Coordinates of N, CA and C in Angstrom, one line a residue:
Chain A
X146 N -7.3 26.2 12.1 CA -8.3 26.6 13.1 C -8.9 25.4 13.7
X147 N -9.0 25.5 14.9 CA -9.7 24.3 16.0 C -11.3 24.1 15.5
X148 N -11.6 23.1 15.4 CA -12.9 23.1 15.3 C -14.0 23.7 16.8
X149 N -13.2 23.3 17.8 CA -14.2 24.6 18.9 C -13.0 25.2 19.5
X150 N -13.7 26.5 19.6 CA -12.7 27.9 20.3 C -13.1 27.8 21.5
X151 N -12.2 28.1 22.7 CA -12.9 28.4 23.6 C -11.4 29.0 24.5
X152 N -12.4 30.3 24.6 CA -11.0 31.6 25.6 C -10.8 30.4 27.1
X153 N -9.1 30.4 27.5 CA -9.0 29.5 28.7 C -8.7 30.3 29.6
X154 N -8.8 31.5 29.6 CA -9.0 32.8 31.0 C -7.3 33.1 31.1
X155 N -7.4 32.7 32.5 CA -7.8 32.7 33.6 C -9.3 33.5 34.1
X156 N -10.3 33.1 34.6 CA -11.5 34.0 34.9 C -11.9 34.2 36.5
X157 N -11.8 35.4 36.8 CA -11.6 35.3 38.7 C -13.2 36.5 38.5
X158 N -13.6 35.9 39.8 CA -15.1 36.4 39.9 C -15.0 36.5 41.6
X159 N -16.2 37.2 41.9 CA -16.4 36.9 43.9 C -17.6 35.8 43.5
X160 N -17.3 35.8 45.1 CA -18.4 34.9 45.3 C -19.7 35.2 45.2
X161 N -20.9 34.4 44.4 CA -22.2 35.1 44.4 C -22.3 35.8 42.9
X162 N -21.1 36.0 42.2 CA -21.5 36.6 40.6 C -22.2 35.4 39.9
X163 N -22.4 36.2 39.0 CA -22.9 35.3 37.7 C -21.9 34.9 36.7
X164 N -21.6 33.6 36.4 CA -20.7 33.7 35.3 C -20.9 32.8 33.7
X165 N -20.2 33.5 33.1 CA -20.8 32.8 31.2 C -19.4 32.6 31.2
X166 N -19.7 31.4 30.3 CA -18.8 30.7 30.1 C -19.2 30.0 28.3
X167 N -18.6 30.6 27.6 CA -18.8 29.8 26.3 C -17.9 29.5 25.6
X168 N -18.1 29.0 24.2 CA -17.4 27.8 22.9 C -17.8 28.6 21.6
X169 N -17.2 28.5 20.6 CA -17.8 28.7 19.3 C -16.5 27.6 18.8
X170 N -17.9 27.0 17.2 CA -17.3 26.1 17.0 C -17.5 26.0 15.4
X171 N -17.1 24.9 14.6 CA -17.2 25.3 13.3 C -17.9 24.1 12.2
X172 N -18.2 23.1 13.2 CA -18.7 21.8 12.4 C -20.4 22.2 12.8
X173 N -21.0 22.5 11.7 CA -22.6 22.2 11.8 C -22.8 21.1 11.9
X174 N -22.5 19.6 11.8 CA -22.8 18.6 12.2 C -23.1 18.5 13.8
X175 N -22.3 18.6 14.5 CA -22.0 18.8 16.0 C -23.6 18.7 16.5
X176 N -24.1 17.5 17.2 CA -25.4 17.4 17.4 C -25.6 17.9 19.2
X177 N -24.7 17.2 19.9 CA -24.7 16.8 21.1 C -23.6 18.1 21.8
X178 N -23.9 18.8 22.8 CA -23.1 19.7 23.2 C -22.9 19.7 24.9
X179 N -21.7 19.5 25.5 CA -21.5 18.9 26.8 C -20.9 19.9 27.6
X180 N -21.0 20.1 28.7 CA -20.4 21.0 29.8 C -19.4 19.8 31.0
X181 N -18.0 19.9 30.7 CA -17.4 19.1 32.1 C -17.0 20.0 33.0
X182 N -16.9 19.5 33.8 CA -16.2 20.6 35.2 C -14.9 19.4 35.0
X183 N -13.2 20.2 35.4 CA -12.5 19.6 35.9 C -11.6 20.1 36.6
X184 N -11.5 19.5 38.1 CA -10.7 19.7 39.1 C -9.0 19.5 38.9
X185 N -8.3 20.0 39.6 CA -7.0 19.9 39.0 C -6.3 18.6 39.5
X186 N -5.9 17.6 38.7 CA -5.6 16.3 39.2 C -6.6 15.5 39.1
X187 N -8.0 15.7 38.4 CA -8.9 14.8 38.5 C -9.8 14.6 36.9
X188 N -10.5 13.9 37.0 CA -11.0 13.5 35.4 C -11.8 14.6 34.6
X189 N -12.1 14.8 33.7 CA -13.0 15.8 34.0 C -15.0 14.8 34.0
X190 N -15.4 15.8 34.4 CA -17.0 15.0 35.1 C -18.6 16.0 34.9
X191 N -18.7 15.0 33.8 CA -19.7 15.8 33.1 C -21.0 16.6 33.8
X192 N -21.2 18.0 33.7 CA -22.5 18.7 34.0 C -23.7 18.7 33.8
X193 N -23.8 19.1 32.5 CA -24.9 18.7 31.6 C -24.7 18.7 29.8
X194 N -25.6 18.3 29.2 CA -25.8 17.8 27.9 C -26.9 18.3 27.5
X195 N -26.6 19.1 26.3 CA -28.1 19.5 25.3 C -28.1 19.3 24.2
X196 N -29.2 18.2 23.8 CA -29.4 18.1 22.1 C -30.0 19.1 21.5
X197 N -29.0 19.1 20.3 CA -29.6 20.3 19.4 C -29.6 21.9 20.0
X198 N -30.3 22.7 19.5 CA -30.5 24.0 20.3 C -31.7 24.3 21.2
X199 N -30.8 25.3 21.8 CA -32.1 25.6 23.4 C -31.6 25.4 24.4
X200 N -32.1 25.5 25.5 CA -31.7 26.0 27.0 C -32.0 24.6 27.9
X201 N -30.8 24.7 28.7 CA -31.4 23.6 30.1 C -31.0 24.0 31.2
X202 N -31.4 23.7 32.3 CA -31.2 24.3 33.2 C -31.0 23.1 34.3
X203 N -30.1 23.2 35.5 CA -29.9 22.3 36.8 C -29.4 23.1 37.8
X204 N -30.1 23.2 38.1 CA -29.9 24.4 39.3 C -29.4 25.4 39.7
X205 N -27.8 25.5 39.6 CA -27.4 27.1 39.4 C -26.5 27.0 38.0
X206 N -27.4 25.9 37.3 CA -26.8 25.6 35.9 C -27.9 25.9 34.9
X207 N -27.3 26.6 33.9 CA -27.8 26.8 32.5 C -27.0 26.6 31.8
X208 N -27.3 26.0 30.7 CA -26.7 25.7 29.1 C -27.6 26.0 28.4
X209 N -26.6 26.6 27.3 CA -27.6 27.2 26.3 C -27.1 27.2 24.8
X210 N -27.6 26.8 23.6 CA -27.2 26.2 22.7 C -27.9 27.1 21.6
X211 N -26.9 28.0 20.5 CA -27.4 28.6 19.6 C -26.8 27.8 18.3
X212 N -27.1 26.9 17.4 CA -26.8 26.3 16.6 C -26.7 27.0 15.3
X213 N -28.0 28.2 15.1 CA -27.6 28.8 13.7 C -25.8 30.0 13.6
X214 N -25.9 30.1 15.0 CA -24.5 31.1 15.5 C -23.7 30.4 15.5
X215 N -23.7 29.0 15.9 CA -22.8 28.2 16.1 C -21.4 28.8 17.6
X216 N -22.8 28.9 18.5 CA -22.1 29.1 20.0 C -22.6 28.5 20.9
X217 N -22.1 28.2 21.9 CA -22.8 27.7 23.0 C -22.3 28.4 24.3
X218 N -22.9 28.3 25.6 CA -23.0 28.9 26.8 C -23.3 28.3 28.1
X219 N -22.7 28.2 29.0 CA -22.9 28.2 30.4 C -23.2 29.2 31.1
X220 N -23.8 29.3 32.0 CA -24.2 30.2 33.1 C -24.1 29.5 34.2
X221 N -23.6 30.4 35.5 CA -23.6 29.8 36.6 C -24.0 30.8 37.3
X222 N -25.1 30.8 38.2 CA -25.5 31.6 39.2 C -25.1 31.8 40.9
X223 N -24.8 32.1 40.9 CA -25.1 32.4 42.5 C -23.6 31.3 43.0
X224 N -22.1 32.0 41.8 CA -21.3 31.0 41.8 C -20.4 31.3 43.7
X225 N -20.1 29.8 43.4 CA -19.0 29.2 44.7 C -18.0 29.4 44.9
X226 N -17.0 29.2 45.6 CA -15.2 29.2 45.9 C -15.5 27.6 45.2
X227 N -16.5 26.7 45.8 CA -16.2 25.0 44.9 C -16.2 25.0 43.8
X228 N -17.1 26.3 43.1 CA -17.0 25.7 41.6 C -15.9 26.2 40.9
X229 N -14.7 26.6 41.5 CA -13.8 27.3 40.8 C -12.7 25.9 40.5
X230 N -12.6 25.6 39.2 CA -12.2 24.6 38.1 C -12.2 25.2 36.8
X231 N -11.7 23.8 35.9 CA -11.8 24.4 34.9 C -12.5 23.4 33.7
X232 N -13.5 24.5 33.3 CA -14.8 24.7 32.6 C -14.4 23.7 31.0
X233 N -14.6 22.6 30.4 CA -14.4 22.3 29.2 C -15.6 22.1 28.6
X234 N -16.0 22.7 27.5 CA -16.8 22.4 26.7 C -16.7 21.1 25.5
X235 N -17.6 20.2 25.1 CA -17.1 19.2 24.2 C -18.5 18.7 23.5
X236 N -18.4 18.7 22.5 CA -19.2 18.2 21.1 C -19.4 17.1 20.8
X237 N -20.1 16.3 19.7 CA -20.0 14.9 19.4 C -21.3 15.3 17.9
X238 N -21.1 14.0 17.2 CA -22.0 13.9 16.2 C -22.6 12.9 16.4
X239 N -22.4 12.8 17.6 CA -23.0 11.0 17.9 C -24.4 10.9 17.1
X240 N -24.5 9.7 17.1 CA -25.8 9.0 16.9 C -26.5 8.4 17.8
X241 N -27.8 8.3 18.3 CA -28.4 8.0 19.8 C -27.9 6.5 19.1
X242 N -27.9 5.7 20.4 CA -27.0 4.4 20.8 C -26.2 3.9 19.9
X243 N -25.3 5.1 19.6 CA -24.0 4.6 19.3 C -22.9 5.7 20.0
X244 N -21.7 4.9 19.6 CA -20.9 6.2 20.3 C -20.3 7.4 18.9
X245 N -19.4 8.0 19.9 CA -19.3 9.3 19.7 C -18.2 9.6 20.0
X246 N -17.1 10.7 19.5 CA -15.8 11.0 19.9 C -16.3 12.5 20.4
X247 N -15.8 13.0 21.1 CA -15.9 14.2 21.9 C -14.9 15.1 21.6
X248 N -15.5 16.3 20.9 CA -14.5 16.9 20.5 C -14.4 18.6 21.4
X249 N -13.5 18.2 22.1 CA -13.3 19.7 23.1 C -12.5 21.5 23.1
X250 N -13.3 21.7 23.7 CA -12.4 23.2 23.7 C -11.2 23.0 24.9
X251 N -10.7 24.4 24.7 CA -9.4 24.1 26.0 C -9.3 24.4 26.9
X252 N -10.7 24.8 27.4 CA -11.1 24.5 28.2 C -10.8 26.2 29.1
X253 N -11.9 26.9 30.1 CA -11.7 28.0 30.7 C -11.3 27.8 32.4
X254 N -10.4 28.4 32.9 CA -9.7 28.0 34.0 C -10.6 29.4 34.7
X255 N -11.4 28.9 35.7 CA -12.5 29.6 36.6 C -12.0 29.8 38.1
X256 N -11.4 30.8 38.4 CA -11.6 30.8 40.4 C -12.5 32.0 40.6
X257 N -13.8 31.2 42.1 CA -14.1 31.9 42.6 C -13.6 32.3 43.7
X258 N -13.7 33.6 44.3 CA -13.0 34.6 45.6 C -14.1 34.4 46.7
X259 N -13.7 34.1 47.6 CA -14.5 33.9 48.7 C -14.8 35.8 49.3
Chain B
X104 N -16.1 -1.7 41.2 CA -15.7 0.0 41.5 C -17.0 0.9 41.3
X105 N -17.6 1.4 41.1 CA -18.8 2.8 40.8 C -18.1 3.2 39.7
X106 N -17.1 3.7 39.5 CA -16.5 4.7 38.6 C -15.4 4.1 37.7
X107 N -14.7 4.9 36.8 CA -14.1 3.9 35.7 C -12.9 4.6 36.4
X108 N -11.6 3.5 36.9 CA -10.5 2.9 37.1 C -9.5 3.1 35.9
X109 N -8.3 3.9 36.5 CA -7.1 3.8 35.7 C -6.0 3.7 36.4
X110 N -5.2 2.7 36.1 CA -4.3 2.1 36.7 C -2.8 2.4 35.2
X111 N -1.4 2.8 35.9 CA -1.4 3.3 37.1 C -1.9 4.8 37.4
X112 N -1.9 5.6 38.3 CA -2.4 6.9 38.6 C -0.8 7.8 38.0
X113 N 0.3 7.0 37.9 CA 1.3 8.2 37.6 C 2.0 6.8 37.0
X114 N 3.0 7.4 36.0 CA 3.8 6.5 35.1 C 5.0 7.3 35.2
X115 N 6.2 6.9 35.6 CA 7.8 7.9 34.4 C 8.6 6.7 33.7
X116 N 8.6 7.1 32.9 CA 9.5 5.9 32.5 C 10.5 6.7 31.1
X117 N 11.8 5.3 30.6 CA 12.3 6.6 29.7 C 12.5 7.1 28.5
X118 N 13.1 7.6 27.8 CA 12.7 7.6 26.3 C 13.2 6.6 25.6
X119 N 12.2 5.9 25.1 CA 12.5 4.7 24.1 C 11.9 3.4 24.6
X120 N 11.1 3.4 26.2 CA 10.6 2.2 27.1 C 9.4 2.0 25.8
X121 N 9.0 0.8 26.8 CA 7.3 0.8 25.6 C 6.3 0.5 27.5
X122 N 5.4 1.4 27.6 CA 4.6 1.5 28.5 C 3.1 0.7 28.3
X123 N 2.3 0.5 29.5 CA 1.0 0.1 29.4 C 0.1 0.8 30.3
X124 N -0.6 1.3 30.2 CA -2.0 1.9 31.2 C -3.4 1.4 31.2
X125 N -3.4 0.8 31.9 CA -5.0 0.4 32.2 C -6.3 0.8 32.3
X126 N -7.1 0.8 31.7 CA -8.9 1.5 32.3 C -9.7 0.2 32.4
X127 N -10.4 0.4 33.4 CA -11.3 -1.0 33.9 C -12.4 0.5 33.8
X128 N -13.4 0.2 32.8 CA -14.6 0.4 32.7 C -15.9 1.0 33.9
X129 N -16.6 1.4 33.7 CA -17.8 1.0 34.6 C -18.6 -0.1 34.5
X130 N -18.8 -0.9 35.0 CA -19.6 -2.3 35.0 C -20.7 -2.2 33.8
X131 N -21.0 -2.9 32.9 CA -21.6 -2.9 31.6 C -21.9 -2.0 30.7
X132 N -20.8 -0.7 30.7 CA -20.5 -0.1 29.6 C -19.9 -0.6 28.6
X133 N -20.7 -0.9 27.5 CA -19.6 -1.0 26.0 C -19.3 -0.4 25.5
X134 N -19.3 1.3 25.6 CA -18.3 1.7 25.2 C -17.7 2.6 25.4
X135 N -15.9 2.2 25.2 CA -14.7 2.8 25.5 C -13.9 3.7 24.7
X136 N -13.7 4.6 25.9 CA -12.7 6.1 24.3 C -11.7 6.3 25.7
X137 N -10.6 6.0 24.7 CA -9.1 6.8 25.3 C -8.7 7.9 24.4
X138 N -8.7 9.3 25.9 CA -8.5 10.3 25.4 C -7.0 10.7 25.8
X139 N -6.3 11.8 25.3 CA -5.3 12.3 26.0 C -4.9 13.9 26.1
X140 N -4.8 14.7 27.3 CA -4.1 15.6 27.7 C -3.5 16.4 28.2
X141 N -3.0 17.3 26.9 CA -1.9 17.4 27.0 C -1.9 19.0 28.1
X142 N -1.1 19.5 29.3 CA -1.1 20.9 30.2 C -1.8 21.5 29.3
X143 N -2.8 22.6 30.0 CA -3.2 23.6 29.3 C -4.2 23.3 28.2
X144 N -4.3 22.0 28.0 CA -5.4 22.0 26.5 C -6.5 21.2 27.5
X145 N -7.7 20.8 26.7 CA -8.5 20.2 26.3 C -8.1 18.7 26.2
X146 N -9.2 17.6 26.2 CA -8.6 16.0 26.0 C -9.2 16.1 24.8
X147 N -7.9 15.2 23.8 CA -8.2 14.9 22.1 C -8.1 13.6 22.2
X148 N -8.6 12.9 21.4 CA -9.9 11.8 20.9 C -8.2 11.0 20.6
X149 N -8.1 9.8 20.9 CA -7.2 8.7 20.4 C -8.1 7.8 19.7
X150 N -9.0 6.6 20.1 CA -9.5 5.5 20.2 C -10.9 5.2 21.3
X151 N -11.7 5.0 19.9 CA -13.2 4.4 20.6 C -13.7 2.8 20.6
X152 N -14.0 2.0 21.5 CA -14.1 0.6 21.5 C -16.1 0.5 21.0
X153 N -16.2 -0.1 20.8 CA -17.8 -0.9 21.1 C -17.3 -2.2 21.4
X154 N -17.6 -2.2 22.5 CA -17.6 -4.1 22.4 C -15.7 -4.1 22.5
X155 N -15.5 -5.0 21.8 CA -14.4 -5.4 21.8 C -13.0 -4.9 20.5
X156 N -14.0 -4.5 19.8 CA -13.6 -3.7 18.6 C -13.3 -2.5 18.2
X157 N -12.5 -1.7 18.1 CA -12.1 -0.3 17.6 C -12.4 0.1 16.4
X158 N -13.9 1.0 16.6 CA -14.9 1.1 15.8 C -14.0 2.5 15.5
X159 N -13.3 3.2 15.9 CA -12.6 4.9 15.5 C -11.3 4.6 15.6
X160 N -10.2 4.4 15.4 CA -8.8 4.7 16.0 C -8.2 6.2 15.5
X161 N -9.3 6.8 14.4 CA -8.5 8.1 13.7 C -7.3 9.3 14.6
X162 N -7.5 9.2 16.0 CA -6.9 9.8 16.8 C -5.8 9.5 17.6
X163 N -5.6 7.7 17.1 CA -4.2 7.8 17.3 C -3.0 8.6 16.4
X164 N -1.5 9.0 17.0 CA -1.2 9.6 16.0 C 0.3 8.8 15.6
X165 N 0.2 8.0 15.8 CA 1.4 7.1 14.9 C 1.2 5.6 15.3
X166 N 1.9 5.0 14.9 CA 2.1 3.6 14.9 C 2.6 3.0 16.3
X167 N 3.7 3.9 16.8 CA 3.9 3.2 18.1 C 2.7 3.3 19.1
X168 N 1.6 4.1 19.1 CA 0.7 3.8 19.6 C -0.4 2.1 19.2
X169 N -1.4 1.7 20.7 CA -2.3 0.5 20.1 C -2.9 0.5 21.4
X170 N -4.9 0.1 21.1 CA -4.6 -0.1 22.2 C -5.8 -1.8 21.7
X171 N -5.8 -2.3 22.9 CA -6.9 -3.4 22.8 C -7.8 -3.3 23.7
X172 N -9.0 -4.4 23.4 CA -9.6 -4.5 24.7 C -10.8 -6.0 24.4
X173 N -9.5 -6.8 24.6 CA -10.0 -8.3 24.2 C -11.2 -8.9 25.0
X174 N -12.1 -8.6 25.9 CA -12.4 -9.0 26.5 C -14.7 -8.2 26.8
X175 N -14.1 -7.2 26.0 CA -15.2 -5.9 25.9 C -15.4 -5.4 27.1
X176 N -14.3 -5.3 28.1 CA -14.5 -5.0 29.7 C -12.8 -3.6 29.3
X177 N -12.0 -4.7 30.2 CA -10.8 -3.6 30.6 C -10.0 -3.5 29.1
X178 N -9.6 -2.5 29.3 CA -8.6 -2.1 27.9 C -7.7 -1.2 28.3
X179 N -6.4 -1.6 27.6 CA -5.2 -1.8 27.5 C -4.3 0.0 26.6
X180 N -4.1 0.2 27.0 CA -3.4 1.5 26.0 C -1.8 1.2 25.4
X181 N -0.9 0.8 24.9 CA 0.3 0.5 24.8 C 1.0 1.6 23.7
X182 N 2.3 2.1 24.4 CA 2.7 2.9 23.7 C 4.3 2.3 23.4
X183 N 5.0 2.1 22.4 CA 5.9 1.7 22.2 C 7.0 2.8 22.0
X184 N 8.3 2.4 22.0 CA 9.3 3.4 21.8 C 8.7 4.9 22.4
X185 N 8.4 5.0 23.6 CA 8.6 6.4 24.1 C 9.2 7.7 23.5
X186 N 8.3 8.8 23.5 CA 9.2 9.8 23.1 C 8.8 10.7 24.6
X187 N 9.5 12.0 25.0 CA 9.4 12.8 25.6 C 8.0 13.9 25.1
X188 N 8.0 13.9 24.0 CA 6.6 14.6 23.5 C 5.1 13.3 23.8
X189 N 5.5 12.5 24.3 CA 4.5 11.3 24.7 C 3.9 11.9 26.0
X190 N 4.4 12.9 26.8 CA 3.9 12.9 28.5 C 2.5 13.7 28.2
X191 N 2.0 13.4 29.0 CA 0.4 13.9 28.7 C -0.1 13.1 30.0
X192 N -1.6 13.5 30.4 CA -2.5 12.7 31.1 C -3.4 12.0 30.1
X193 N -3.5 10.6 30.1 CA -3.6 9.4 29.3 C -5.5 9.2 29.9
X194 N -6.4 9.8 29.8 CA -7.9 9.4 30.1 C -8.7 8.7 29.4
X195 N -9.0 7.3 30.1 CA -10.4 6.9 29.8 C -11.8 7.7 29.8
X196 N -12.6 6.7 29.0 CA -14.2 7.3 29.2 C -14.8 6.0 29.1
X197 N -15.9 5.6 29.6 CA -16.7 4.5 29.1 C -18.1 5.9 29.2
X198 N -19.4 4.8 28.0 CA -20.3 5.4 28.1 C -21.2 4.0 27.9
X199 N -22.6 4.1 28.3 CA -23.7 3.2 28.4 C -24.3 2.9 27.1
X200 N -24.7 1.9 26.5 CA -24.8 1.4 25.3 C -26.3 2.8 25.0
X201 N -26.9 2.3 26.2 CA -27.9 3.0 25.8 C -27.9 4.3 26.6
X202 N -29.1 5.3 26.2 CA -29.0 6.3 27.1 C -28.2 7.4 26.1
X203 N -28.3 9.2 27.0 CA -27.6 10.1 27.0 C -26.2 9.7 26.2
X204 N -25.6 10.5 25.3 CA -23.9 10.6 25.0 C -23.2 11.0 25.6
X205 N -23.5 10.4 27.2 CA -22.6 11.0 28.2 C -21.3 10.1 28.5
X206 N -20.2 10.5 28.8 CA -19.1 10.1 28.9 C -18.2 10.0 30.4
X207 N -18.3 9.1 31.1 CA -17.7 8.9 32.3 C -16.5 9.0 32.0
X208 N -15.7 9.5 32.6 CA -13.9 9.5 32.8 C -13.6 9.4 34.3
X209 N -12.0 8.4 33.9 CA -11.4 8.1 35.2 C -10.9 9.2 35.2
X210 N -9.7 8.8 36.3 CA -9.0 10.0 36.9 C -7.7 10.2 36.0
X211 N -7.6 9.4 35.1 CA -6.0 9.6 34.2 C -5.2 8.9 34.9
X212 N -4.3 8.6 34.1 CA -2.9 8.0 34.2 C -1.9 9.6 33.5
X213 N -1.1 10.2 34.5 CA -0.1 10.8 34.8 C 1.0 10.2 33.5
X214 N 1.8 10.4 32.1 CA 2.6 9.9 31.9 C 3.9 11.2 31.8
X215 N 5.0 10.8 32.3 CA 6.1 11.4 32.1 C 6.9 10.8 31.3
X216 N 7.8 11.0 29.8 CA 9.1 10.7 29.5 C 10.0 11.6 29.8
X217 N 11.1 10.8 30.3 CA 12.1 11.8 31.0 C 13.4 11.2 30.2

């Protein structure tokens, strides 16, 4: 078993839905929890980052972190034809200023329909 | 550059070559993780630098792999004796000593054994 799960779709939405996007995972250590976007042919390019559990939010972004469930979540509101990529979620035990290996799911393959 | 550099953008070479891929950093990040992947997955953890040193290598997965980075700047990926199960996209990360466990990625190095 992977230490994080994560369904890779395909996930087709219109334009303007709402979409979840999440991970379950299996190391209770896992402090740091990361959302990348990646385009096809390109790196992938971090969204946002939440320590520990709880919610954050950047604009038509939410993350949201349940640590006793050992899940986590994306939200995307009021989604694009642009944001349509594919979604990786990725972990770390890091320690603040040190590093950290990033441990990923496989990531959900997202198109939005105009 | 602004962004972390990987040279070359595409590689083929054939089974049995011994190859090199380059990451040039973001300007005073110390530290460096080469990741790699593989269609369809997620990127898995090879090698983490601080500084000059490979503070993790647990994710390389054999010996003909190495990578260096003599300088605590650009680093070097080398893979010896080629196999066809080698082709993958080859990704850097640098991150900021200090700050967030956020992880910048180039755009990959493309490898094919054919």
């Amino acid at each position: 078993q992977k230490e994080v799960e994560q369904d890779p779709g395909p996930l087709s939405v219109p334009e303007g839905a709402i979409v979840s996007l999440n991970c379950t995972y299996s190391n209770s250590a896992f402090q740091y929890f990361m959302w990348y976007r990646q385009y096809s042919r390109k790196g992938p390019e971090l969204l946002m980052y939440t320590y520990s559990s709880g919610n954050k939010e950047d604009g038509r972004f939410t993350a949201q972190v349940d640590k006793s469930s050992k899940y986590i979540s994306l939200f995307i509101r009021d989604s694009q034809p642009s944001d349509s990529a594919t979604y990786l979620c990725a972990m770390t035990r890091m320690i603040y200023n040190q590093g950290g290996k990033l441990i990923f799911g496989q990531g959900t393959e997202l198109s939005v329909k105009p | 550059g602004a962004g972390v550099s990987q040279t070359p953008s595409n590689k083929v070479t054939e089974k049995g070559k011994y190859v090199e891929l380059r990451c040039d950093p973001i300007s005073g990040h110390t530290a460096l993780y080469w990741y790699r992947q593989s269609l369809g997955q997620g990127p898995e953890f090879l090698i983490y630098f601080q500084g000059t040193g490979a503070a993790d290598d647990s994710g390389l997965p054999n010996d003909r792999f190495f990578a260096v980075r003599p300088e605590g700047s650009v680093s070097t990926l080398k893979i010896q004796r080629t196999e066809r199960g080698d082709s993958a996209v080859y990704l850097c990360a640098s991150s900021p000593r200090e700050g967030a466990p956020s992880a910048f990625f180039g755009q990959g190095t493309r490898l094919t054994v054919v």
